[in-house]
GROMACS .gro file of C-alpha atoms in nm:
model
  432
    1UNK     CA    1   2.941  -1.185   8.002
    2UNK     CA    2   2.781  -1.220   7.657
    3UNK     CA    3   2.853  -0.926   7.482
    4UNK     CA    4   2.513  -0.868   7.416
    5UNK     CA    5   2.422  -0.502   7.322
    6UNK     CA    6   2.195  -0.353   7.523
    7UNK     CA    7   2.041  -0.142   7.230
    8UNK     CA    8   2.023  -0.431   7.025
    9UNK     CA    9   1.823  -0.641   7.288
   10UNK     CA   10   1.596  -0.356   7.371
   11UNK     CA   11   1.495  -0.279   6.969
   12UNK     CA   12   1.490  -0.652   6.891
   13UNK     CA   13   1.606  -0.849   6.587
   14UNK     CA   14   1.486  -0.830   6.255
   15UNK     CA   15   1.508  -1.184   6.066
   16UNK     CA   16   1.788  -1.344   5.937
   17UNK     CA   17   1.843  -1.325   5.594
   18UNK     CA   18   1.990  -1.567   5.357
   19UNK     CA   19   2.387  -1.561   5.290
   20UNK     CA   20   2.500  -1.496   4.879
   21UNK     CA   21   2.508  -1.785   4.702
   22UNK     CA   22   2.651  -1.819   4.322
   23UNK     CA   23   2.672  -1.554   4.068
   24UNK     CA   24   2.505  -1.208   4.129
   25UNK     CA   25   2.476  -0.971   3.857
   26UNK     CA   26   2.372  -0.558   3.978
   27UNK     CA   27   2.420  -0.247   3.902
   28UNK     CA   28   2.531  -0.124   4.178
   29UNK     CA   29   2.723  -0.297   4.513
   30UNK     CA   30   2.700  -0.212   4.831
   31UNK     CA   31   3.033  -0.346   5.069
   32UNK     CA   32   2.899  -0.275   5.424
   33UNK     CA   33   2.531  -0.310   5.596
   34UNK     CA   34   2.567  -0.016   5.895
   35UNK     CA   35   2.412   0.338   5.865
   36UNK     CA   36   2.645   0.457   5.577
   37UNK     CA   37   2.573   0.141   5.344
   38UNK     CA   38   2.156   0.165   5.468
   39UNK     CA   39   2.160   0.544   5.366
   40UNK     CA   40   2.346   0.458   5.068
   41UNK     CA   41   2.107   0.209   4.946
   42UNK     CA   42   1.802   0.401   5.015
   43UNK     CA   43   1.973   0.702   4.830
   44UNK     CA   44   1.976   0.492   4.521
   45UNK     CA   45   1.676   0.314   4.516
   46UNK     CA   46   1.492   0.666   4.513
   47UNK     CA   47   1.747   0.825   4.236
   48UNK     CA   48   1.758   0.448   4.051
   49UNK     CA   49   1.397   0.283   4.124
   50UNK     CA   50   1.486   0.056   3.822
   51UNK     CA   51   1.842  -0.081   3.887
   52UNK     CA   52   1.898  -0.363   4.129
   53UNK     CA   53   2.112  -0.267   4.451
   54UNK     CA   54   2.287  -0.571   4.613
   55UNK     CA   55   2.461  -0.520   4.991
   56UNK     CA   56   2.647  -0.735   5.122
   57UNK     CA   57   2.698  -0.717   5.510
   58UNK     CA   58   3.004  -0.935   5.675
   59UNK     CA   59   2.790  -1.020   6.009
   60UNK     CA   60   2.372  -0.954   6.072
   61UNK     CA   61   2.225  -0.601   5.905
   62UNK     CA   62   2.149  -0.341   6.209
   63UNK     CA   63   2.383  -0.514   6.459
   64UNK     CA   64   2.741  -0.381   6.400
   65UNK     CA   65   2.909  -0.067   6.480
   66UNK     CA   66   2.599   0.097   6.395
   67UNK     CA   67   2.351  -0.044   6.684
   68UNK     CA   68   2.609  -0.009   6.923
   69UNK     CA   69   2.748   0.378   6.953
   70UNK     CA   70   2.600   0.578   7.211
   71UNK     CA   71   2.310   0.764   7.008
   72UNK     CA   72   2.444   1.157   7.019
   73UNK     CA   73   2.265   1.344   6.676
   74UNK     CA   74   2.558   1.546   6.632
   75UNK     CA   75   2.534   1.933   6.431
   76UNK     CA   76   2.695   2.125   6.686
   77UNK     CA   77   3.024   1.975   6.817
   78UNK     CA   78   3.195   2.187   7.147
   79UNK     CA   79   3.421   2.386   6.981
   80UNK     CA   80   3.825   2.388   7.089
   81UNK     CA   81   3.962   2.715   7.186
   82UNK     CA   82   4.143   2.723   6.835
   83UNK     CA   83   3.825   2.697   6.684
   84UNK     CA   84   3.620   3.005   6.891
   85UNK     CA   85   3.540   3.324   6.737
   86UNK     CA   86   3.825   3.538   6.670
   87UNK     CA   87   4.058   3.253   6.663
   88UNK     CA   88   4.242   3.092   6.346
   89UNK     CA   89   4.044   2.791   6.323
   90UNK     CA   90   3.667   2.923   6.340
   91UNK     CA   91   3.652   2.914   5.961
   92UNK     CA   92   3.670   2.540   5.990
   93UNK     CA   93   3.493   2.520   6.264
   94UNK     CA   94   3.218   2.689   6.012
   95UNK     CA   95   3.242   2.456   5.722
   96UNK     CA   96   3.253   2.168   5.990
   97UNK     CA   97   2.918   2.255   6.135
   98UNK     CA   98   2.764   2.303   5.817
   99UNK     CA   99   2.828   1.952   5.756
  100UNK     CA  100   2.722   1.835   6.069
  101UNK     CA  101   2.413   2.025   6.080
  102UNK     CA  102   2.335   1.864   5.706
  103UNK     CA  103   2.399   1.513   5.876
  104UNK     CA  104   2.171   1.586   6.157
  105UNK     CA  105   1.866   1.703   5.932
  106UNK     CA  106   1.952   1.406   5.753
  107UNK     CA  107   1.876   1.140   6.001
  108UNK     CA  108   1.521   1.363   6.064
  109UNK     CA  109   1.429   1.338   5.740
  110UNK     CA  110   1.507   0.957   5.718
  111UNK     CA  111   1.366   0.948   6.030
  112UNK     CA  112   1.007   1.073   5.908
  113UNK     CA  113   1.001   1.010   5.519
  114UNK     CA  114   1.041   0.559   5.652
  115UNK     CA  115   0.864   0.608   5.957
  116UNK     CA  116   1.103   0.535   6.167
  117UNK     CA  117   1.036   0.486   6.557
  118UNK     CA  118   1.368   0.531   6.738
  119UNK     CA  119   1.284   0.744   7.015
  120UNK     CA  120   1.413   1.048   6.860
  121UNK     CA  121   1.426   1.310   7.085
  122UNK     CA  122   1.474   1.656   6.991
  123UNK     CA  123   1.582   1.880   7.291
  124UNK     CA  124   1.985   1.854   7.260
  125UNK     CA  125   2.213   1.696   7.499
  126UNK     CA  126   2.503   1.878   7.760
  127UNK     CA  127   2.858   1.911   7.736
  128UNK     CA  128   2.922   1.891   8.161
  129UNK     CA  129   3.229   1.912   8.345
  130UNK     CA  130   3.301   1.728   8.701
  131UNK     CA  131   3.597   1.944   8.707
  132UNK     CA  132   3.575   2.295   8.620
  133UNK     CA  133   3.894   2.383   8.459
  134UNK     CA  134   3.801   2.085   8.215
  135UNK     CA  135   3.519   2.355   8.100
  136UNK     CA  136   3.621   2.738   8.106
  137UNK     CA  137   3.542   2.964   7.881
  138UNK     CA  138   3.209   2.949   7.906
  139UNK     CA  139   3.104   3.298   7.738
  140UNK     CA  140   3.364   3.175   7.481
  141UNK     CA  141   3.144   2.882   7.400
  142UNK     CA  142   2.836   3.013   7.401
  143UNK     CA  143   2.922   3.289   7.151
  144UNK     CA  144   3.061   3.024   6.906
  145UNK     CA  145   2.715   2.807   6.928
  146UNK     CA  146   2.524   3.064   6.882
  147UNK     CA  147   2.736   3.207   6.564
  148UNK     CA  148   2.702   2.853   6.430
  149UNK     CA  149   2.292   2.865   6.480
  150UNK     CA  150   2.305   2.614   6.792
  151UNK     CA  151   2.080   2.743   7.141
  152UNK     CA  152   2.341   2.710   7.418
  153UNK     CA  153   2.275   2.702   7.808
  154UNK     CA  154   2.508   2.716   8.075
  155UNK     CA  155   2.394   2.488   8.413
  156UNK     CA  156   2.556   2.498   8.754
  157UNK     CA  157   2.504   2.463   9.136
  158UNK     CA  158   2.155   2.341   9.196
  159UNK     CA  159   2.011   2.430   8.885
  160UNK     CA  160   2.241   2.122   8.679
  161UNK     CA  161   2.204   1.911   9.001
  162UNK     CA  162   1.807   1.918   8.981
  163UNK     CA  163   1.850   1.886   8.599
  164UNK     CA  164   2.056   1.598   8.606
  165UNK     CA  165   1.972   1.455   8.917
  166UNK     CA  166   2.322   1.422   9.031
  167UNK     CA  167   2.554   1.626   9.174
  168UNK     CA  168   2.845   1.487   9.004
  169UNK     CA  169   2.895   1.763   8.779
  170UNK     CA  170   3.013   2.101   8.865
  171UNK     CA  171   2.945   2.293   8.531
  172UNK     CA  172   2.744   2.225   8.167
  173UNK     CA  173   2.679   2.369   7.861
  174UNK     CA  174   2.328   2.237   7.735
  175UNK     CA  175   2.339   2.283   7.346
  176UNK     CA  176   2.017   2.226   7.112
  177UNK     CA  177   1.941   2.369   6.787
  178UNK     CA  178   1.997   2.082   6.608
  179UNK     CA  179   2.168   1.794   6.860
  180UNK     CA  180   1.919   1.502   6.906
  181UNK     CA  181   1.930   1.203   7.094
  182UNK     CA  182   1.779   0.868   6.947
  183UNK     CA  183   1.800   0.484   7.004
  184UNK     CA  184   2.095   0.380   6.738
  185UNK     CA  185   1.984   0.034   6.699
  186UNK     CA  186   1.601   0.115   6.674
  187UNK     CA  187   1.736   0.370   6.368
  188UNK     CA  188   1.942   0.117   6.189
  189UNK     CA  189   1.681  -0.126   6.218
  190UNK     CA  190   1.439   0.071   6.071
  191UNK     CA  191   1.659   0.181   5.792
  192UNK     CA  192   1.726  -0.205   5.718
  193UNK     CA  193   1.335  -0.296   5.770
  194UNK     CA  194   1.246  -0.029   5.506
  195UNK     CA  195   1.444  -0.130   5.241
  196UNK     CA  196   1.249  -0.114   4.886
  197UNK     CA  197   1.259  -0.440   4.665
  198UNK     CA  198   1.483  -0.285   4.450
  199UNK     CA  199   1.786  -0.368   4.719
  200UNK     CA  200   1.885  -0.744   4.784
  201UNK     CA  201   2.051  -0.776   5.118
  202UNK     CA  202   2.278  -1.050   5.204
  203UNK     CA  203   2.414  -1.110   5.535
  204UNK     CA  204   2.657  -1.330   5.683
  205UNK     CA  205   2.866  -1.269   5.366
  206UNK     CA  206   3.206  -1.093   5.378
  207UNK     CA  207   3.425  -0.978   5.095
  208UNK     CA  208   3.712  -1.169   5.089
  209UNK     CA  209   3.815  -1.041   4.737
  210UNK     CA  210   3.771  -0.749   4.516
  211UNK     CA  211   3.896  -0.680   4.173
  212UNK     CA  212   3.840  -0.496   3.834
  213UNK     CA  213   3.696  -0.695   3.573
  214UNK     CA  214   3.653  -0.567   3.231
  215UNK     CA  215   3.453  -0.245   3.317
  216UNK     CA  216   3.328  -0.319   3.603
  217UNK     CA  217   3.423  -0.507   3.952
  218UNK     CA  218   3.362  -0.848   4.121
  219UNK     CA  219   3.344  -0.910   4.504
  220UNK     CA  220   3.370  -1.295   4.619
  221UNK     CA  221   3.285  -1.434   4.929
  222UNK     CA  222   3.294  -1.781   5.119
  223UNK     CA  223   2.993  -1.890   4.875
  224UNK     CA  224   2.939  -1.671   4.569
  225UNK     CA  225   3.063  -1.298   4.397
  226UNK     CA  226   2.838  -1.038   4.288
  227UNK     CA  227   2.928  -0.884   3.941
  228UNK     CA  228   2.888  -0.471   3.933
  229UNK     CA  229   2.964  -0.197   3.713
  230UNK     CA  230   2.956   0.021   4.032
  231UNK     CA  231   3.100  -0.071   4.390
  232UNK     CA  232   3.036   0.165   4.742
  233UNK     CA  233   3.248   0.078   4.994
  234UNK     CA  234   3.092   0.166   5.337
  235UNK     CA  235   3.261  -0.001   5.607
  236UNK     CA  236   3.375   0.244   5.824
  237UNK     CA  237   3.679   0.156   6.030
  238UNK     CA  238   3.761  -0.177   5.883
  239UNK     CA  239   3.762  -0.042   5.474
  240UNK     CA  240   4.070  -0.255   5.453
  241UNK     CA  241   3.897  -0.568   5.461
  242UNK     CA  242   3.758  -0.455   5.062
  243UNK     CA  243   4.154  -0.408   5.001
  244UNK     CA  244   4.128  -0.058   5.041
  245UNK     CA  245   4.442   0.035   5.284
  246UNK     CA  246   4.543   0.332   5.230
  247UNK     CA  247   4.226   0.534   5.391
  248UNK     CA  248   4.366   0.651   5.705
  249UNK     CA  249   4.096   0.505   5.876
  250UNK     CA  250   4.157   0.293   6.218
  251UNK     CA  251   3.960   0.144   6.497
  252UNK     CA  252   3.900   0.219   6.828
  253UNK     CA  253   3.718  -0.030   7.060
  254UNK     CA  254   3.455   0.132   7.312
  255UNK     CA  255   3.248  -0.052   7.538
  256UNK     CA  256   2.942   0.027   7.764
  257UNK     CA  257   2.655  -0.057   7.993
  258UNK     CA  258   2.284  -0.041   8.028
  259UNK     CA  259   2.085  -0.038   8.351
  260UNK     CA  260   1.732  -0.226   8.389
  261UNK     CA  261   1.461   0.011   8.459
  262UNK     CA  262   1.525   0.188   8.762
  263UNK     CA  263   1.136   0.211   8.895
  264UNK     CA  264   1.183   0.245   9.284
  265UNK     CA  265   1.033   0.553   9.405
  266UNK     CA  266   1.440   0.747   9.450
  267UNK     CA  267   1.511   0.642   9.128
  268UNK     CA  268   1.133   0.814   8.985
  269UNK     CA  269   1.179   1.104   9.206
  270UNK     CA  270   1.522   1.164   9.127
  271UNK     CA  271   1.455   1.142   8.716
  272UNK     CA  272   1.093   1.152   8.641
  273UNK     CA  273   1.022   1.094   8.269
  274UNK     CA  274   1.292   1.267   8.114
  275UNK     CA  275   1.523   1.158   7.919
  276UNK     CA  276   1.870   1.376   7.868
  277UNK     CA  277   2.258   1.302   7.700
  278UNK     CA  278   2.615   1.422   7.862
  279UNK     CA  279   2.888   1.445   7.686
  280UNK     CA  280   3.278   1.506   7.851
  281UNK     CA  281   3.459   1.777   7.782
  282UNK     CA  282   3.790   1.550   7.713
  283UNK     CA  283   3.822   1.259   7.449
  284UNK     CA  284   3.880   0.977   7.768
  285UNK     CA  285   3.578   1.133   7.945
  286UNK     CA  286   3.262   0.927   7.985
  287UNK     CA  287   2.922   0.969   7.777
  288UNK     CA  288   2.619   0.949   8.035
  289UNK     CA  289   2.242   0.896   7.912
  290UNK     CA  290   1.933   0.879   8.088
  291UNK     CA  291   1.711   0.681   7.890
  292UNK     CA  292   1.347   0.650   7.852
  293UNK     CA  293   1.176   0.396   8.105
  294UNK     CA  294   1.472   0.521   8.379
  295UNK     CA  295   1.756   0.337   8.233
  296UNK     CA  296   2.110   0.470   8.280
  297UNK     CA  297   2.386   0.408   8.006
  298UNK     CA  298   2.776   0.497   8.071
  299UNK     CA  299   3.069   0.467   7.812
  300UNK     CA  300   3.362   0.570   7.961
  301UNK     CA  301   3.594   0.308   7.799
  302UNK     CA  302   3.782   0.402   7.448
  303UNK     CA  303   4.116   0.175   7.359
  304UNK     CA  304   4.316   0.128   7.029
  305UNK     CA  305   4.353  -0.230   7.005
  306UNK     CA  306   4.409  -0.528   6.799
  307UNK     CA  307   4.172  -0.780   6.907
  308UNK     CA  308   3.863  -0.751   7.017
  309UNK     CA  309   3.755  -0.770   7.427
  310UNK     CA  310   3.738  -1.140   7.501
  311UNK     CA  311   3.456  -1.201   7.818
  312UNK     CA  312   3.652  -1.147   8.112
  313UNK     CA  313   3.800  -0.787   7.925
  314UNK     CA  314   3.468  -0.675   7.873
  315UNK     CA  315   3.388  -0.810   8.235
  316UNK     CA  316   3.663  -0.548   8.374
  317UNK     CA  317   3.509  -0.282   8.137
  318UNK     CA  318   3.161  -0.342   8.316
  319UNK     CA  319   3.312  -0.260   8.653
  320UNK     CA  320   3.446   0.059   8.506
  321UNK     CA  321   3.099   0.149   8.390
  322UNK     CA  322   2.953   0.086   8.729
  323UNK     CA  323   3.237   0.244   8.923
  324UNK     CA  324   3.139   0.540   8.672
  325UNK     CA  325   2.777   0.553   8.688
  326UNK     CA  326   2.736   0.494   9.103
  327UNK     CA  327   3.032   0.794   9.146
  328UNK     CA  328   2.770   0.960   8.959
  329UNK     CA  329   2.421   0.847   9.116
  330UNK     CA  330   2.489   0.669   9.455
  331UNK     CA  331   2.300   0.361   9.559
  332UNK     CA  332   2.311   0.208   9.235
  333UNK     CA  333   2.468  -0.184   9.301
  334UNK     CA  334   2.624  -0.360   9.031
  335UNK     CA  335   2.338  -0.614   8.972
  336UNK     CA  336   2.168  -0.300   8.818
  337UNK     CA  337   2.329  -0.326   8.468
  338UNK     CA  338   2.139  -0.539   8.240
  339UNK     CA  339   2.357  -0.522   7.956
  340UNK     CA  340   2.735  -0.459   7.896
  341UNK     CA  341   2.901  -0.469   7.517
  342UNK     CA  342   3.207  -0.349   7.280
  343UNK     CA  343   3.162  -0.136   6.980
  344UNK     CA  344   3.368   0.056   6.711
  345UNK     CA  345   3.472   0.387   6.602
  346UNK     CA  346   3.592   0.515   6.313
  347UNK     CA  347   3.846   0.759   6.363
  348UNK     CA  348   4.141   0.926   6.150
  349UNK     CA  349   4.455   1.169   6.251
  350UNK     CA  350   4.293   1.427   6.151
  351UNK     CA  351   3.894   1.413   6.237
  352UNK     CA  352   3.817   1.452   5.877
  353UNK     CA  353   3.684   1.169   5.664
  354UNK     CA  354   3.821   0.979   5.398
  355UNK     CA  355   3.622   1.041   5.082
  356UNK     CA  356   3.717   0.918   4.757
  357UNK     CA  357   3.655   0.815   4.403
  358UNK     CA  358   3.930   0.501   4.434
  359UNK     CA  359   3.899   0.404   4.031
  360UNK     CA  360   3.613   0.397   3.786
  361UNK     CA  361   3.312   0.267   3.933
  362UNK     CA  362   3.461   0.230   4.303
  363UNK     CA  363   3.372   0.503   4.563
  364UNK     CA  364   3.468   0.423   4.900
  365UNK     CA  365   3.417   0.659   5.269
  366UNK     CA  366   3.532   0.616   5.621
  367UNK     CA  367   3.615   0.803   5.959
  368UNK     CA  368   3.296   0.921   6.132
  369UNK     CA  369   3.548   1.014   6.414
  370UNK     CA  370   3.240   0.993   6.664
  371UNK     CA  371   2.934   1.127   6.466
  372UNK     CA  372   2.834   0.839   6.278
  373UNK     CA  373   2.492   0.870   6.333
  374UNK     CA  374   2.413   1.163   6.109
  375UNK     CA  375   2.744   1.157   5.933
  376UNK     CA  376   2.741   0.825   5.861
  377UNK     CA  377   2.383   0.853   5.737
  378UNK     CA  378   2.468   1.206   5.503
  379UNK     CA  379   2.771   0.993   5.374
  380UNK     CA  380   2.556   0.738   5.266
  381UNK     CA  381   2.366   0.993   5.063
  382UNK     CA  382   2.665   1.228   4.949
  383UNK     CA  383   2.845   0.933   4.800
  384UNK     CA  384   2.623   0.780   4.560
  385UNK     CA  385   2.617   1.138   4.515
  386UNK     CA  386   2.949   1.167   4.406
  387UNK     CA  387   2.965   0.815   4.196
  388UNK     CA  388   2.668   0.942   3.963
  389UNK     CA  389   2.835   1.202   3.894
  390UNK     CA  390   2.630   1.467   4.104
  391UNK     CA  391   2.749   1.814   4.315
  392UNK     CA  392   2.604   1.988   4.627
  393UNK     CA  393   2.729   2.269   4.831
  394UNK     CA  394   2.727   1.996   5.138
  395UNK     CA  395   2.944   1.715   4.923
  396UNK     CA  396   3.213   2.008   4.787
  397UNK     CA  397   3.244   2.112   5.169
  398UNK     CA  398   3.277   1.722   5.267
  399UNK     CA  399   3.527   1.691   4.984
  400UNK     CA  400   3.708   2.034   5.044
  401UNK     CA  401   3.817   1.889   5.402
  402UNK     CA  402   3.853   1.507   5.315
  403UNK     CA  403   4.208   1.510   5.445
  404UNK     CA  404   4.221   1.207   5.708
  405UNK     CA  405   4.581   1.214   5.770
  406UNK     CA  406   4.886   0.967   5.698
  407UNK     CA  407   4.911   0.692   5.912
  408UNK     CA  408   5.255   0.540   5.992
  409UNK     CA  409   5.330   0.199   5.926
  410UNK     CA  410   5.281  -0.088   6.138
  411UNK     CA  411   5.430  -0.144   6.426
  412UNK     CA  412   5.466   0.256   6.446
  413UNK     CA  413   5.126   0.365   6.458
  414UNK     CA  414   5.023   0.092   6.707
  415UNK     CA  415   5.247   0.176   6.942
  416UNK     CA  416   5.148   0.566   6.863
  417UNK     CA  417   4.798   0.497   6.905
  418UNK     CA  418   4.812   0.358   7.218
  419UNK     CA  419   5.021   0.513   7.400
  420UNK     CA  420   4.783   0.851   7.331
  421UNK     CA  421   4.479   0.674   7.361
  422UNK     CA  422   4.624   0.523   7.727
  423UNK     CA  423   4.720   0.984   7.771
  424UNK     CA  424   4.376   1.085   7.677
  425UNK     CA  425   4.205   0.833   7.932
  426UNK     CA  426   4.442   0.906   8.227
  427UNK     CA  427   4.400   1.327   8.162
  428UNK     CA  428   3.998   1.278   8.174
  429UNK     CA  429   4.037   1.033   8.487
  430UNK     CA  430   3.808   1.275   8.698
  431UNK     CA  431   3.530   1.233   8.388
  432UNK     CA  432   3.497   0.908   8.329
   0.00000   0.00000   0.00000
């Protein structure tokens, strides 16, 4: 086991470029090289085509969190029966999709404006249920999406068998109007590749210090600092490594597993050329893709923990994946799955971001809580937005709701966070 991310290997590297070095003087600094910090910097090259941009990413640019979620464009989430029409919550619900369906244009727009080729595909994905009871209210649903501007579907019997080609599932929802699919590390690779002159990228070059000085802020690493007036902090789940701990942000570790091509003639019969997403129902459930060429991809693995998977943890992880995908396709064999890695999430308490003006000239952002595809890529956007002093319907709605939620202290939320992650996965046992 080498960790190596499927997505990643099937996209291919971009080069490696050079680590900071000495004294860097911009105008603006970028902490944080995944979607948010690549939409960021692209945001203000177009408003500021005459300031220099520096980024400065802790690992290699498009091979983080970023490259290694599970591709879901999300605008329409499943709503919660709190949040249906007629129900308390449905105004949020509202102001919720509105963002979400801002993110999601977002990424298209990026997505055509660079020239990006990540296999985006536009036809939605399917919230499906092995168990039905995990899914009821169907009519429920449906009336919600469709308030919300989504096109909603319900699948069962032989009709979600033939269009899934398993018969795994006993009910789905197939929602479009907005929900895309797309190869994450194809994206993030083109948003790095794109890059105009304007931004210097630096990789391999963590912040291991950031203070005020005078009016504006210096970041040091191993080898050199980078002097700015104006500081974006974009690094998702771990913002506390720019000193920033207060957020409300946290981590939770995900792994997953890509097939090789499945070309024998069951495999083409059973799938064709399509390509199609599932989502569960429940939080522990597993996320199924078909992807083009006939490769499979399961996550059904999400923990809160404090250090990473080491090679024989991820090893155990890869027979959950293929315990997951052959309950759902029969006949597959273990020495099908090319490629098995570990990934993060962003999450908070609350499922709200944290989105702040931290002191003159810093702006920091965190807690995708599962969307960081488009969200991370309309944060980018929304807050250079917000530190040049700009306003949009979408970034007073973002800001409105930018309530992530205290976090106990240490050793208190730890043991919290586990012990309802460790709930979440045993209630969704039949999904995953």
């Amino acid at each position: 086991m080498n960790n190596h991310c499927g997505w990643i290997a099937l996209a291919g590297e971009l080069p490696e470029r050079e680590s900071l070095g000495g004294t860097q003087r911009a105008d603006w600094l970028i902490i944080g090289g995944g979607i948010t910090g690549l939409s960021a910097a692209h945001t203000l090259a177009a408003r500021f085509p005459q300031q220099r941009v520096v980024l400065l990413e802790r690992q290699r640019i498009a091979q983080g969190a970023s490259a290694r979620n599970s591709g879901f464009v999300v605008a329409h989430e499943m709503p919660a029966p709190a949040e249906r029409l007629g129900q308390p919550g449905h105004a949020a619900y509202q102001v919720s999709t509105r963002v979400s369906v801002a993110a999601a244009e977002e990424v298209r727009q990026r997505v055509a404006q660079l020239g990006i080729d990540c296999e985006l595909y536009e036809d939605g994905y399917h919230f499906a249920a092995h168990r039905a009871e995990h899914l009821e209210d169907i009519d429920g649903i449906i009336a919600t999406l469709a308030a919300v501007g989504a096109s909603a579907r319900y699948y069962e019997g032989s009709a979600l068998q033939q269009r899934l080609g398993s018969e795994f599932y006993a009910r789905a929802i197939h929602c479009a109007g907005g929900n895309a699919l797309l190869q994450p590390a194809r994206y993030v690779k083109g948003l790095a590749a794109s890059l105009p002159n304007s931004v210097d990228v630096f990789e391999n070059s963590g912040v291991t210090d950031l203070r005020r000085s005078g009016q504006g802020w210096v970041a040091r690493t191993a080898q050199g600092e980078v002097q700015a007036p104006q500081v974006l902090v974009c690094l998702g789940a771990f913002i506390a490594r720019a000193g920033l701990r207060d957020s409300g942000a946290f981590p939770l570790e995900l792994s997953a597993s890509i097939t090789r091509p499945l070309d024998e003639p069951h495999w083409q019969s059973l799938f064709g050329e399509r390509q199609w997403g599932v989502l569960a129902p429940l939080p522990g459930g597993g996320t199924v893709r078909l992807l083009p060429g006939r490769r499979l991809l399961m996550r059904n693995t999400v923990e809160y923990r404090h250090r990473d998977l080491d090679n024989a943890a991820l090893a155990e992880r890869r027979q959950r994946h293929f315990a997951g995908l052959q309950k759902r396709f029969p006949g597959l064999v273990e020495a099908d799955i090319a490629y098995s890695w570990t990934g993060h999430l962003s999450g908070t308490r609350s499922g709200e971001p944290y989105f702040a003006r931290v002191d003159q000239g810093l702006h920091a952002v965190a807690g995708c809580n599962g969307s960081g595809v488009a969200r991370g890529t309309l944060w980018g956007r929304l807050l250079v937005e917000m530190a040049s002093g700009g306003s949009s319907p979408v970034l007073s709605d973002v800001l409105a709701h930018a309530n992530p939620g205290y976090l106990p202290p240490s050793p208190f939320f730890d043991i919290g966070a586990s012990l309802r992650m460790a709930w979440e996965v045993r209630r969704a046992r039949a999904e995953a």
